[in-house]
Coordinates of C-alpha atoms and ligand atoms in Angstrom, one line a residue:
M1 CA -51.3 -23.1 29.7
R2 CA -50.7 -26.5 28.7
V3 CA -51.0 -27.4 24.8
T4 CA -51.4 -30.4 23.9
V5 CA -50.7 -31.8 20.2
L6 CA -52.1 -34.7 18.4
G7 CA -50.6 -35.3 15.3
G8 CA -46.3 -35.0 14.6
G9 CA -46.5 -34.1 11.1
V10 CA -46.1 -30.8 9.4
I11 CA -49.2 -29.1 10.8
G12 CA -49.1 -30.5 14.3
L13 CA -45.4 -29.3 14.7
S14 CA -45.8 -26.4 12.9
A15 CA -49.2 -25.4 15.8
A16 CA -47.0 -26.7 18.3
W17 CA -43.4 -25.0 17.4
Y18 CA -46.0 -21.2 17.3
A19 CA -47.8 -22.6 20.3
A20 CA -44.5 -23.0 23.0
R21 CA -42.2 -19.4 21.0
A22 CA -45.7 -17.8 21.9
G23 CA -44.9 -19.4 26.1
Y24 CA -47.8 -22.0 25.9
A25 CA -46.4 -25.0 27.6
V26 CA -46.8 -27.6 24.1
E27 CA -46.1 -30.8 24.4
V28 CA -46.1 -33.0 20.9
V29 CA -48.0 -37.1 20.3
D30 CA -47.0 -38.8 17.6
H31 CA -47.7 -42.6 16.6
G32 CA -45.2 -42.6 14.5
S33 CA -47.1 -44.3 11.1
P34 CA -45.1 -44.6 8.0
H35 CA -48.3 -43.0 5.9
G36 CA -48.2 -39.4 7.1
G37 CA -49.0 -37.0 4.8
S38 CA -45.7 -34.7 5.9
R39 CA -43.0 -37.5 4.8
V40 CA -44.3 -38.5 1.7
A41 CA -45.0 -35.7 0.5
G42 CA -44.0 -34.5 -3.1
G43 CA -43.0 -30.8 -1.6
M44 CA -44.9 -28.3 -3.8
L45 CA -45.9 -25.0 -2.8
A46 CA -47.4 -24.6 -5.4
P47 CA -51.1 -22.5 -5.0
I48 CA -51.4 -21.0 -8.7
T49 CA -50.7 -24.6 -10.4
E50 CA -53.0 -26.0 -7.8
A51 CA -56.3 -24.1 -8.6
W52 CA -59.2 -24.7 -10.1
P53 CA -62.7 -23.6 -10.3
G54 CA -64.4 -24.4 -7.2
D55 CA -61.7 -24.5 -5.1
E56 CA -61.1 -20.4 -4.6
D57 CA -61.1 -20.1 -0.4
V58 CA -58.3 -22.3 -1.1
L59 CA -56.2 -20.6 -3.5
A60 CA -56.6 -17.4 -1.6
L61 CA -55.3 -19.6 1.3
G62 CA -52.8 -20.6 -0.6
V63 CA -51.5 -17.4 -1.7
E64 CA -51.7 -16.3 2.5
S65 CA -49.4 -19.1 3.2
L66 CA -46.6 -18.7 1.0
Q67 CA -46.5 -14.6 1.7
L68 CA -45.4 -16.6 4.9
W69 CA -43.4 -19.0 4.1
P70 CA -39.6 -17.4 3.5
E71 CA -39.7 -15.9 6.6
Y72 CA -40.6 -19.5 8.4
A73 CA -38.9 -20.7 6.2
R74 CA -36.0 -18.7 7.5
S75 CA -37.0 -19.1 10.9
L76 CA -36.3 -22.8 10.7
G77 CA -33.3 -22.9 8.0
V78 CA -34.6 -24.5 5.3
A79 CA -33.7 -24.2 2.0
L80 CA -36.7 -23.7 -0.7
S81 CA -36.0 -24.0 -4.4
P82 CA -35.0 -21.1 -6.0
V83 CA -36.7 -22.3 -9.6
G84 CA -40.1 -22.1 -9.9
T85 CA -43.1 -24.7 -12.4
L86 CA -43.4 -25.7 -15.6
A87 CA -47.1 -26.6 -16.4
V88 CA -46.4 -28.6 -19.0
A89 CA -49.1 -30.7 -21.7
V90 CA -48.4 -33.6 -23.4
D91 CA -51.8 -34.3 -26.7
R92 CA -54.7 -31.9 -27.5
A93 CA -56.5 -33.2 -24.6
D94 CA -54.5 -32.4 -22.3
V95 CA -53.3 -28.5 -24.1
E96 CA -57.4 -28.0 -23.6
V97 CA -57.1 -28.5 -19.8
L98 CA -53.8 -26.4 -19.2
A99 CA -55.8 -24.0 -21.4
Q100 CA -58.6 -24.1 -18.7
L101 CA -56.4 -23.7 -16.0
C102 CA -55.2 -20.4 -17.4
A103 CA -57.9 -19.0 -18.1
Y104 CA -59.1 -19.7 -15.0
L105 CA -56.0 -18.1 -13.5
E106 CA -56.3 -15.3 -15.7
R107 CA -60.3 -14.6 -14.1
M108 CA -59.0 -14.8 -10.7
G109 CA -56.0 -11.4 -11.4
R110 CA -53.2 -15.0 -11.2
S111 CA -51.3 -15.1 -14.4
A112 CA -49.4 -17.0 -15.8
T113 CA -46.9 -17.3 -18.1
R114 CA -48.1 -18.9 -21.7
L115 CA -44.9 -21.0 -23.7
T116 CA -44.3 -23.0 -26.0
G117 CA -42.8 -26.6 -26.2
R118 CA -39.6 -24.7 -27.8
E119 CA -40.0 -22.2 -25.4
L120 CA -39.6 -25.2 -22.6
R121 CA -37.4 -27.3 -23.9
A122 CA -35.4 -24.4 -24.0
L123 CA -35.6 -24.2 -19.9
E124 CA -35.7 -27.5 -19.3
P125 CA -33.7 -29.8 -22.1
G126 CA -34.3 -33.1 -20.6
L127 CA -38.6 -32.6 -21.4
G128 CA -39.8 -34.9 -23.4
P129 CA -42.3 -34.3 -26.6
V130 CA -44.7 -31.2 -24.6
R131 CA -46.9 -28.9 -27.3
S132 CA -47.5 -25.7 -24.6
G133 CA -47.2 -24.9 -20.9
L134 CA -47.1 -22.9 -18.2
S135 CA -44.1 -20.9 -16.6
V136 CA -44.8 -20.1 -12.4
P137 CA -42.2 -19.1 -11.5
G138 CA -43.9 -18.2 -7.5
D139 CA -44.8 -21.9 -7.0
V140 CA -42.1 -23.5 -5.6
A141 CA -40.7 -26.3 -3.5
V142 CA -39.1 -28.0 -0.1
D143 CA -37.5 -30.5 0.4
N144 CA -40.4 -32.1 3.1
R145 CA -38.3 -34.3 5.2
A146 CA -35.6 -31.4 6.2
L147 CA -38.5 -28.9 6.9
L148 CA -39.9 -31.8 9.5
R149 CA -36.5 -32.5 11.1
A150 CA -36.0 -28.9 11.1
L151 CA -39.4 -28.4 12.8
R152 CA -38.8 -31.6 15.3
Q153 CA -35.6 -29.5 16.2
A154 CA -36.7 -26.1 16.1
C155 CA -39.7 -27.4 18.7
A156 CA -37.2 -29.3 20.5
A157 CA -35.0 -25.8 21.1
D158 CA -38.2 -24.1 22.5
G159 CA -39.4 -26.7 25.1
V160 CA -41.7 -28.9 23.0
V161 CA -41.7 -32.1 24.9
F162 CA -42.5 -35.5 22.6
A163 CA -44.4 -38.0 23.8
D164 CA -46.2 -41.4 22.4
E165 CA -49.0 -40.7 24.7
P166 CA -51.1 -37.6 26.0
G167 CA -49.4 -36.3 29.4
E168 CA -52.7 -35.9 31.8
G169 CA -53.9 -32.0 32.2
A170 CA -53.5 -30.6 29.1
D171 CA -55.7 -27.0 28.8
V172 CA -56.0 -27.3 25.3
T173 CA -55.8 -30.7 22.9
V174 CA -54.8 -29.3 19.4
I175 CA -56.6 -32.4 16.8
A176 CA -53.7 -31.9 14.3
A177 CA -52.8 -36.1 13.5
G178 CA -54.0 -35.6 9.3
A179 CA -56.5 -38.1 8.5
W180 CA -56.4 -40.2 10.9
S181 CA -58.4 -37.1 13.3
R182 CA -62.1 -38.1 11.9
D183 CA -60.9 -41.1 14.7
L184 CA -60.0 -38.4 17.5
H185 CA -63.2 -36.8 17.8
P186 CA -67.3 -37.3 17.1
A187 CA -67.3 -33.4 14.5
L188 CA -64.3 -34.8 13.1
R189 CA -66.3 -38.5 11.2
D190 CA -67.6 -37.2 8.5
V191 CA -65.8 -34.5 7.4
I192 CA -62.4 -35.9 7.4
R193 CA -61.5 -38.6 5.2
P194 CA -58.1 -40.2 4.0
V195 CA -57.3 -40.0 0.3
K196 CA -54.5 -42.1 -0.7
G197 CA -51.2 -40.7 -2.3
E198 CA -48.3 -43.2 -3.8
I199 CA -45.1 -42.0 -4.7
L200 CA -41.9 -42.6 -5.8
R201 CA -38.2 -40.9 -5.3
L202 CA -35.6 -41.5 -8.2
S203 CA -32.2 -40.1 -7.8
A204 CA -29.6 -39.9 -11.0
R205 CA -27.2 -42.8 -11.2
P206 CA -23.6 -42.2 -13.6
G207 CA -24.5 -40.9 -16.8
A208 CA -28.0 -39.9 -17.0
L209 CA -29.3 -37.0 -17.6
P210 CA -29.8 -34.5 -15.0
P211 CA -32.5 -34.0 -13.3
P212 CA -34.8 -31.0 -14.0
R213 CA -34.5 -27.6 -12.5
H214 CA -38.6 -26.6 -12.2
T215 CA -40.2 -28.4 -10.2
I216 CA -42.6 -30.4 -14.4
R217 CA -46.1 -31.1 -13.5
A218 CA -47.8 -32.6 -15.9
Q219 CA -51.2 -33.7 -17.8
V220 CA -50.2 -36.9 -19.9
S221 CA -53.7 -37.9 -21.7
G222 CA -55.5 -36.8 -18.4
R223 CA -53.5 -38.3 -16.0
P224 CA -51.4 -35.6 -13.9
V225 CA -48.3 -36.0 -12.6
Y226 CA -44.8 -33.8 -11.1
L227 CA -41.5 -33.7 -10.7
V228 CA -40.0 -32.2 -8.1
P229 CA -36.8 -32.2 -7.7
R230 CA -34.3 -32.9 -4.3
E231 CA -30.5 -33.2 -4.5
G232 CA -28.9 -35.4 -7.4
G233 CA -32.8 -36.6 -8.7
F234 CA -36.2 -35.5 -8.2
V235 CA -39.7 -37.0 -6.1
L236 CA -42.3 -38.3 -8.3
G237 CA -46.0 -38.3 -8.0
A238 CA -48.6 -38.5 -7.1
T239 CA -51.6 -41.4 -8.1
Q240 CA -54.8 -40.3 -5.6
Y241 CA -57.8 -42.6 -5.0
E242 CA -60.0 -42.9 -2.1
A243 CA -59.2 -46.1 -1.3
G244 CA -60.0 -45.8 2.7
F245 CA -56.4 -46.7 5.1
D246 CA -54.8 -48.6 2.4
G247 CA -51.0 -48.5 2.7
D248 CA -50.5 -50.0 0.0
V249 CA -47.7 -49.7 -2.8
T250 CA -50.1 -51.4 -5.7
V251 CA -48.0 -51.9 -9.5
G252 CA -50.4 -50.4 -11.5
G253 CA -49.8 -46.9 -9.3
V254 CA -45.8 -47.6 -9.5
R255 CA -46.9 -48.3 -13.3
D256 CA -48.8 -45.3 -14.3
L257 CA -46.3 -42.9 -12.1
L258 CA -43.4 -44.5 -14.3
R259 CA -45.3 -44.1 -17.8
D260 CA -46.5 -40.6 -17.5
A261 CA -43.5 -39.6 -16.4
E262 CA -41.2 -41.1 -19.1
V263 CA -42.6 -39.2 -21.2
V264 CA -42.0 -35.7 -19.8
W265 CA -38.6 -36.3 -19.0
P266 CA -37.8 -39.6 -21.3
G267 CA -34.7 -39.8 -19.0
I268 CA -36.1 -41.1 -16.1
A269 CA -34.8 -44.7 -17.3
E270 CA -31.8 -44.2 -16.3
Y271 CA -32.2 -43.2 -12.5
A272 CA -32.9 -45.6 -9.6
L273 CA -35.5 -46.2 -8.1
T274 CA -34.9 -45.6 -4.3
E275 CA -38.2 -45.6 -2.9
A276 CA -41.9 -46.6 -3.3
A277 CA -44.3 -45.1 -0.4
A278 CA -48.7 -44.8 -0.1
G279 CA -48.5 -41.3 2.1
F280 CA -53.0 -40.2 3.3
R281 CA -53.8 -37.0 3.0
A282 CA -56.8 -35.8 4.6
G283 CA -60.0 -34.9 2.8
S284 CA -62.4 -32.3 3.5
P285 CA -65.5 -32.1 1.6
D286 CA -64.9 -28.6 0.4
N287 CA -61.0 -29.8 0.2
A288 CA -60.6 -26.7 2.1
P289 CA -58.7 -27.1 6.1
V290 CA -60.9 -27.4 9.4
V291 CA -59.2 -25.1 11.9
R292 CA -61.9 -24.3 14.4
W293 CA -62.6 -24.9 18.5
L294 CA -65.1 -28.4 17.8
E295 CA -65.5 -27.8 21.9
P296 CA -64.3 -26.3 25.0
G297 CA -60.3 -27.5 25.0
V298 CA -60.9 -29.2 21.8
L299 CA -59.3 -27.5 18.2
A300 CA -59.5 -28.9 15.5
A301 CA -56.1 -28.2 12.9
T302 CA -56.9 -30.8 9.5
G303 CA -58.1 -31.4 6.4
H304 CA -55.5 -30.0 4.2
H305 CA -56.0 -32.1 1.8
R306 CA -53.5 -31.4 -0.9
N307 CA -51.4 -28.5 0.3
G308 CA -50.4 -28.7 4.0
L309 CA -46.8 -28.2 3.8
L310 CA -48.6 -25.1 1.7
L311 CA -50.6 -24.4 4.2
A312 CA -48.9 -25.0 7.7
P313 CA -47.6 -21.5 8.4
V314 CA -51.1 -19.8 7.5
T315 CA -52.6 -22.7 9.6
A316 CA -50.5 -22.3 12.7
R317 CA -50.9 -18.5 12.6
R318 CA -54.4 -19.5 12.9
V319 CA -53.8 -22.4 15.7
L320 CA -52.2 -19.3 18.3
A321 CA -55.1 -16.8 17.3
L322 CA -57.5 -19.4 18.9
L323 CA -55.6 -20.3 21.5
R324 CA -54.8 -16.7 22.4
E325 CA -58.2 -15.8 22.2
G326 CA -59.2 -17.8 25.2
G327 CA -62.3 -18.7 26.7
N328 CA -62.4 -22.0 25.0
S329 CA -60.1 -24.6 27.5
R330 CA -61.4 -26.6 29.4
Ligands
LIG1 C1 -48.7 -38.4 -2.6 C2 -48.4 -37.0 -1.1 C3 -48.1 -36.1 -1.9 C4 -48.1 -34.9 -1.3 N1 -48.0 -33.7 -2.2 C5 -47.6 -31.7 -1.4 C6 -47.4 -31.4 -1.8 O1 -46.6 -31.7 -2.9 N2 -47.2 -30.0 -1.3 C7 -48.7 -29.9 -0.1 O2 -48.5 -29.1 0.5 N3 -49.0 -30.5 0.0 C8 -48.8 -31.8 -0.4 N4 -49.6 -33.3 0.1 C9 -50.4 -33.2 0.9 C10 -49.7 -32.6 3.1 O3 -49.0 -34.1 2.8 C11 -51.0 -32.9 3.8 O4 -51.4 -31.7 3.4 C12 -50.0 -32.4 5.0 O5 -48.7 -33.8 5.4 C13 -51.3 -32.7 6.6 O6 -50.0 -32.0 7.2 P1 -50.5 -32.7 8.7 O7 -49.6 -32.5 9.8 O8 -52.4 -32.6 9.1 O9 -51.1 -35.3 8.6 P2 -50.0 -36.2 9.0 O10 -48.8 -35.4 7.7 O11 -50.4 -37.2 8.0 O12 -49.4 -36.5 10.4 C14 -49.9 -37.2 11.0 C15 -49.6 -37.6 12.3 O13 -50.2 -37.6 12.9 C16 -49.7 -38.7 13.8 N5 -51.3 -40.1 14.3 C17 -52.3 -40.8 14.0 N6 -52.2 -41.3 14.9 C18 -52.8 -40.3 16.4 C19 -52.7 -40.2 16.9 N7 -54.1 -40.9 17.4 N8 -52.7 -39.7 18.3 C20 -51.2 -39.1 17.8 N9 -51.1 -39.1 16.7 C21 -51.5 -39.3 15.5 C22 -49.4 -39.2 12.4 O14 -48.2 -40.4 13.0 C23 -49.2 -38.8 11.6 O15 -47.3 -38.4 11.8 C24 -49.2 -34.6 -0.7 C25 -49.8 -35.8 0.2 C26 -49.8 -36.8 -0.2 C27 -50.3 -38.1 0.7

């Protein structure tokens, strides 16, 4: 059976790789947008610290996918960060937000360890004056660009063909074009929307304090900010706006990220700002992905919003299961 995958982000490539390994003839078509979520993402695999009341299905799916990640990463030869996440609060309102998250996690049977400001600074001496926080060792991270490279190589090694435009005669088309999926099928038009995010990449200059070992997530005056370690620096994210397909990095977005991050990690002033980028998450009405047949021969794998890296293996597994069910090919 011939499968064409529209979209070469982490979802399209993972689905293509799983299908190719299962014996399908697979082609991946990508338009090479610099704003694809997979390219700009922070790289957190963080179902627990992303959890929020109302998103129980996303939490359960994220936990399921995280369990698949060690094997998925091993098969791709991609390293996972060895240390987990610290979620920290700066002011009294931020403490309250974290307390709500903690109470919710306990209700959902997921625990996180509460830490005082002093305990947090013992783990990460570069932290600023944080009041309290949570330790979530299981919420790990991956270098998203290393992941994309590894996926492309693995796809090529398993016979996936890459193209700029779809060829003729596919039995199944998989729509995995992130936020752009909305333009590729009428059933997605009112379901998928672009959710813009701006993100920065910083590297330590000589003499700068070393970057954090943990992923640090914070609430600063009610605004979320996170630092995800990378070799010699970190990724600093991310803003979130409903701004359509506006790919500009705004001065206001960069200012907010740097100002909030400096409260949490005062040493950033000594870092080099190496990149500022904007990308699009594929939002859906309930924040859960859309992975299902849209019509015979057309399958959707999109709508992963803030968790597409986390949900890549569970999505690829689901796409393969739908292909194998068959009966829906053209
Ligand atoms: C700032 C930011 C930070 C994020 N941080 C995290 C994080 O820490 N952890 C996490 O799990 N998730 C994170 N996300 C979300 C995650 O990046 C996305 O959910 C994920 O990348 C979605 O992958 P995708 O393959 O569906 O889409 P994308 O990565 O957006 O890829 C879609 C691809 O489709 C291509 N395309 C567009 N139109 C067409 C067409 N007509 N035909 C063919 N191809 C087309 C584009 O060129 C693009 O390459 C973040 C997102 C943003 C924006």
